[in-house]
Short mmCIF file of C-alpha atoms in Angstrom, two decimals:
data_model
loop_
_atom_site.label_atom_id
_atom_site.label_comp_id
_atom_site.label_asym_id
_atom_site.label_seq_id
_atom_site.Cartn_x
_atom_site.Cartn_y
_atom_site.Cartn_z
CA UNK I 26 16.28 -270.50 -114.31
CA UNK I 27 18.65 -267.77 -115.54
CA UNK I 28 15.84 -266.10 -117.46
CA UNK I 29 13.52 -265.73 -114.47
CA UNK I 30 15.06 -262.56 -112.97
CA UNK I 31 14.87 -260.84 -116.37
CA UNK I 32 11.28 -261.89 -116.91
CA UNK I 33 10.33 -260.82 -113.40
CA UNK I 34 11.97 -257.44 -113.93
CA UNK I 35 9.99 -256.83 -117.13
CA UNK I 36 6.78 -257.87 -115.39
CA UNK I 37 7.44 -255.39 -112.61
CA UNK I 38 8.10 -252.63 -115.13
CA UNK I 39 4.86 -253.46 -116.95
CA UNK I 40 2.96 -253.24 -113.67
CA UNK I 41 4.47 -249.79 -113.02
CA UNK I 42 3.58 -248.55 -116.50
CA UNK I 43 0.00 -249.83 -116.23
CA UNK I 44 -0.33 -248.27 -112.77
CA UNK I 45 0.82 -244.86 -114.01
CA UNK I 46 -1.41 -245.00 -117.09
CA UNK I 47 -4.45 -245.90 -114.97
CA UNK I 48 -3.75 -243.18 -112.42
CA UNK I 49 -3.04 -240.60 -115.10
CA UNK I 50 -6.25 -241.47 -116.93
CA UNK I 51 -8.24 -241.26 -113.72
CA UNK I 52 -6.87 -237.80 -112.96
CA UNK I 53 -7.49 -236.63 -116.55
CA UNK I 54 -11.09 -237.90 -116.44
CA UNK I 55 -11.95 -235.95 -113.30
CA UNK I 56 -10.33 -237.77 -110.42
CA UNK I 57 -9.06 -234.44 -109.15
CA UNK I 58 -12.63 -233.45 -108.32
CA UNK I 59 -12.29 -235.75 -105.32
CA UNK I 60 -10.06 -233.13 -103.71
CA UNK I 61 -13.02 -230.83 -103.08
CA UNK I 62 -14.85 -233.50 -101.11
CA UNK I 63 -11.68 -234.36 -99.20
CA UNK I 64 -11.18 -230.73 -98.27
CA UNK I 65 -14.69 -230.48 -96.80
CA UNK I 66 -14.18 -233.71 -94.88
CA UNK I 67 -10.81 -232.65 -93.46
CA UNK I 68 -12.26 -229.28 -92.46
CA UNK I 69 -14.77 -231.11 -90.25
CA UNK I 70 -12.16 -233.09 -88.29
CA UNK I 71 -11.04 -230.37 -85.92
CA UNK I 72 -7.61 -230.86 -84.34
CA UNK I 73 -7.11 -234.11 -86.28
CA UNK I 74 -7.49 -232.29 -89.57
CA UNK I 75 -3.78 -231.57 -90.19
CA UNK I 76 -2.80 -235.17 -89.40
CA UNK I 77 -5.41 -236.64 -91.72
CA UNK I 78 -4.56 -234.03 -94.34
CA UNK I 79 -0.89 -235.12 -94.33
CA UNK I 80 -1.93 -238.75 -94.89
CA UNK I 81 -4.32 -237.76 -97.68
CA UNK I 82 -1.61 -235.61 -99.26
CA UNK I 83 0.83 -238.53 -99.32
CA UNK I 84 -1.71 -240.81 -101.00
CA UNK I 85 -2.83 -238.08 -103.42
CA UNK I 86 0.62 -237.34 -104.82
CA UNK I 87 1.26 -241.08 -105.14
CA UNK I 88 -1.92 -241.20 -107.21
CA UNK I 89 -0.63 -238.35 -109.45
CA UNK I 90 -3.12 -235.80 -108.15
CA UNK I 91 -1.92 -232.17 -108.35
CA UNK I 92 -0.05 -231.29 -105.17
CA UNK I 93 -0.27 -227.52 -105.72
CA UNK I 94 -4.06 -227.60 -105.26
CA UNK I 95 -3.71 -229.47 -101.98
CA UNK I 96 -0.94 -227.15 -100.81
CA UNK I 97 -3.10 -224.08 -101.39
CA UNK I 98 -5.97 -225.83 -99.61
CA UNK I 99 -3.75 -226.35 -96.56
CA UNK I 100 -3.30 -222.60 -96.26
CA UNK I 101 -7.03 -222.00 -96.46
CA UNK I 102 -7.81 -224.77 -93.96
CA UNK I 103 -5.10 -224.40 -91.32
CA UNK I 104 -3.28 -221.12 -91.88
CA UNK I 105 0.34 -220.66 -92.87
CA UNK I 106 2.28 -222.32 -90.03
CA UNK I 107 0.17 -225.46 -89.53
CA UNK I 108 -0.54 -225.72 -93.25
CA UNK I 109 3.15 -225.68 -94.16
CA UNK I 110 3.89 -228.36 -91.57
CA UNK I 111 1.10 -230.64 -92.80
CA UNK I 112 2.15 -230.24 -96.43
CA UNK I 113 5.84 -230.88 -95.75
CA UNK I 114 5.08 -234.10 -93.90
CA UNK I 115 2.54 -235.31 -96.45
CA UNK I 116 4.55 -234.35 -99.52
CA UNK I 117 7.76 -235.94 -98.24
CA UNK I 118 5.93 -239.12 -97.26
CA UNK I 119 4.18 -239.27 -100.64
CA UNK I 120 7.45 -238.69 -102.46
CA UNK I 121 9.08 -241.52 -100.51
CA UNK I 122 6.15 -243.86 -101.24
CA UNK I 123 6.17 -243.08 -104.97
CA UNK I 124 9.95 -243.45 -105.09
CA UNK I 125 9.72 -246.81 -103.35
CA UNK I 126 7.12 -248.12 -105.79
CA UNK I 127 9.17 -247.01 -108.80
CA UNK I 128 12.39 -248.39 -107.32
CA UNK I 129 10.83 -251.79 -106.66
CA UNK I 130 8.88 -252.07 -109.90
CA UNK I 131 10.94 -250.19 -112.49
CA UNK I 132 14.53 -249.97 -111.32
CA UNK I 133 15.57 -253.60 -112.06
CA UNK I 134 15.05 -253.16 -115.81
CA UNK I 135 16.80 -249.78 -115.94
CA UNK I 136 19.75 -251.03 -113.90
CA UNK I 137 20.08 -254.19 -115.98
CA UNK I 138 19.60 -252.72 -119.45
CA UNK I 139 21.07 -249.22 -119.15
CA UNK I 140 24.10 -250.55 -121.01
CA UNK I 141 27.25 -248.46 -121.32
CA UNK I 142 25.98 -245.53 -123.41
CA UNK I 143 24.55 -242.15 -122.54
CA UNK I 144 21.74 -243.58 -120.41
CA UNK I 145 24.24 -245.48 -118.29
CA UNK I 146 26.39 -242.36 -117.83
CA UNK I 147 23.38 -240.28 -116.86
CA UNK I 148 22.28 -242.98 -114.43
CA UNK I 149 25.75 -243.05 -112.88
CA UNK I 150 25.74 -239.25 -112.61
CA UNK I 151 22.42 -239.32 -110.75
CA UNK I 152 23.82 -241.92 -108.40
CA UNK I 153 26.75 -239.63 -107.57
CA UNK I 154 25.01 -236.24 -107.69
CA UNK I 155 21.39 -237.14 -107.07
CA UNK I 156 21.04 -234.82 -104.08
CA UNK I 157 21.99 -231.73 -106.10
CA UNK I 158 19.85 -232.71 -109.10
CA UNK I 159 16.76 -233.39 -106.98
CA UNK I 160 17.26 -230.27 -104.87
CA UNK I 161 17.38 -228.06 -107.97
CA UNK I 162 14.15 -229.37 -109.45
CA UNK I 163 12.40 -229.32 -106.07
CA UNK I 164 13.25 -225.67 -105.51
CA UNK I 165 11.06 -224.82 -108.51
CA UNK I 166 7.44 -225.96 -107.98
CA UNK I 167 6.75 -225.83 -111.73
CA UNK I 168 8.39 -229.21 -112.23
CA UNK I 169 5.75 -231.98 -111.95
CA UNK I 170 6.11 -233.25 -108.40
CA UNK I 171 4.61 -236.70 -108.85
CA UNK I 172 6.44 -237.52 -112.08
CA UNK I 173 9.77 -236.60 -110.51
CA UNK I 174 8.97 -239.01 -107.67
CA UNK I 175 8.57 -241.94 -110.04
CA UNK I 176 11.37 -240.86 -112.37
CA UNK I 177 13.90 -240.65 -109.55
CA UNK I 178 12.82 -244.08 -108.37
CA UNK I 179 13.75 -245.78 -111.63
CA UNK I 180 16.96 -243.73 -111.90
CA UNK I 181 20.09 -244.19 -109.83
CA UNK I 182 19.28 -241.59 -107.16
CA UNK I 183 19.96 -242.88 -103.66
CA UNK I 184 16.91 -242.98 -101.40
CA UNK I 185 18.52 -241.00 -98.57
CA UNK I 186 19.70 -238.27 -100.95
CA UNK I 187 16.31 -238.15 -102.62
CA UNK I 188 14.27 -237.81 -99.43
CA UNK I 189 16.61 -235.23 -97.90
CA UNK I 190 16.72 -233.11 -101.07
CA UNK I 191 12.95 -233.33 -101.41
CA UNK I 192 12.27 -232.30 -97.81
CA UNK I 193 14.58 -229.29 -98.14
CA UNK I 194 13.78 -228.32 -101.72
CA UNK I 195 10.00 -228.13 -101.38
CA UNK I 196 10.09 -225.68 -98.47
CA UNK I 197 10.04 -222.43 -100.53
CA UNK I 198 7.27 -223.60 -102.86
CA UNK I 199 5.25 -224.95 -99.95
CA UNK I 200 5.44 -221.65 -98.09
CA UNK I 201 4.45 -219.70 -101.22
CA UNK I 202 1.49 -221.88 -102.23
CA UNK I 203 0.25 -222.25 -98.65
CA UNK I 204 0.44 -218.50 -98.15
CA UNK I 205 -1.33 -217.96 -101.45
CA UNK I 206 -4.14 -220.32 -100.49
CA UNK I 207 -4.54 -218.69 -97.11
CA UNK I 208 -4.73 -215.19 -98.63
CA UNK I 209 -7.16 -215.81 -101.47
CA UNK I 210 -10.12 -214.94 -99.26
CA UNK I 211 -8.79 -211.40 -98.86
CA UNK I 212 -7.67 -210.09 -102.28
CA UNK I 213 -6.44 -206.82 -100.81
CA UNK I 214 -4.20 -208.33 -98.16
CA UNK I 215 -0.42 -207.76 -98.33
CA UNK I 216 0.08 -211.50 -97.85
CA UNK I 217 -1.58 -212.24 -101.18
CA UNK I 218 0.66 -209.87 -103.11
CA UNK I 219 3.76 -211.11 -101.31
CA UNK I 220 2.81 -214.71 -102.20
CA UNK I 221 2.19 -213.77 -105.83
CA UNK I 222 5.52 -211.99 -106.03
CA UNK I 223 7.31 -214.95 -104.52
CA UNK I 224 5.56 -217.26 -106.99
CA UNK I 225 6.84 -215.13 -109.88
CA UNK I 226 10.38 -215.34 -108.48
CA UNK I 227 10.14 -219.13 -108.20
CA UNK I 228 8.72 -219.35 -111.71
CA UNK I 229 11.56 -217.27 -113.11
CA UNK I 230 13.96 -219.54 -111.29
CA UNK I 231 12.43 -222.45 -113.17
CA UNK I 232 14.07 -221.36 -116.40
CA UNK I 233 17.48 -221.15 -114.74
CA UNK I 234 17.11 -224.48 -112.93
CA UNK I 235 15.90 -226.25 -116.08
CA UNK I 236 18.94 -224.99 -118.01
CA UNK I 237 21.29 -225.99 -115.22
CA UNK I 238 19.86 -229.49 -114.87
CA UNK I 239 19.94 -229.93 -118.64
CA UNK I 240 23.56 -228.76 -118.89
CA UNK I 241 24.61 -231.05 -116.06
CA UNK I 242 22.84 -233.97 -117.73
CA UNK I 243 24.57 -233.24 -121.05
CA UNK I 244 27.91 -233.05 -119.29
CA UNK I 245 27.22 -236.37 -117.61
CA UNK I 246 26.22 -237.92 -120.92
CA UNK I 247 29.37 -236.74 -122.67
CA UNK I 248 31.83 -237.06 -119.81
CA UNK I 249 33.09 -240.43 -120.90
CA UNK I 250 32.85 -240.01 -124.64
CA UNK I 251 36.03 -241.37 -126.17
CA UNK I 252 36.95 -243.27 -123.02
CA UNK I 253 37.60 -247.01 -123.32
#
């Protein structure tokens, strides 16, 4: 009987790995082409379009589809204000759903077998400072949105910290990509150049954020070196 929780935890982890491999393969083999058909369908729904779009966005990021394409589509479909609102709701819901799947399927093994080494210290650091870590990577849209969702789920990040940091951190990138998508039809518009400039700023910030997250992780990994 004592072995059953361990076996169940490994089975759950295997299910998560298989799920991610299947979804990743589907996207790589052309699953993203579905987004074009979805965009045409949503465009035909009138006032219900933003609501349906938010639901589709949540399911799409859970399925590892590229969120940046959908975010730009929101700008083209609904304009900046409504598009940003639809994306923020859909992206946050999708992040929560992905996190929940990873937490249920993959977290038991990580929590049980992290041990007392560097992985355990990093996991403990994410439990304490998960909000800051997630906020930093969310502020830079170059980090893979869907993979962070699943990675945070198996790590020690608290759900409330994760969702709050995600909802706040994705606002700049959402505004930039939505504005970019809404301006592509008019290459000479000031909005397009403003969006491109903002995208460059966010991209440059990616280097800084990546270094900061890495340095914090190294500090967490070595914080207890030499301790009993």
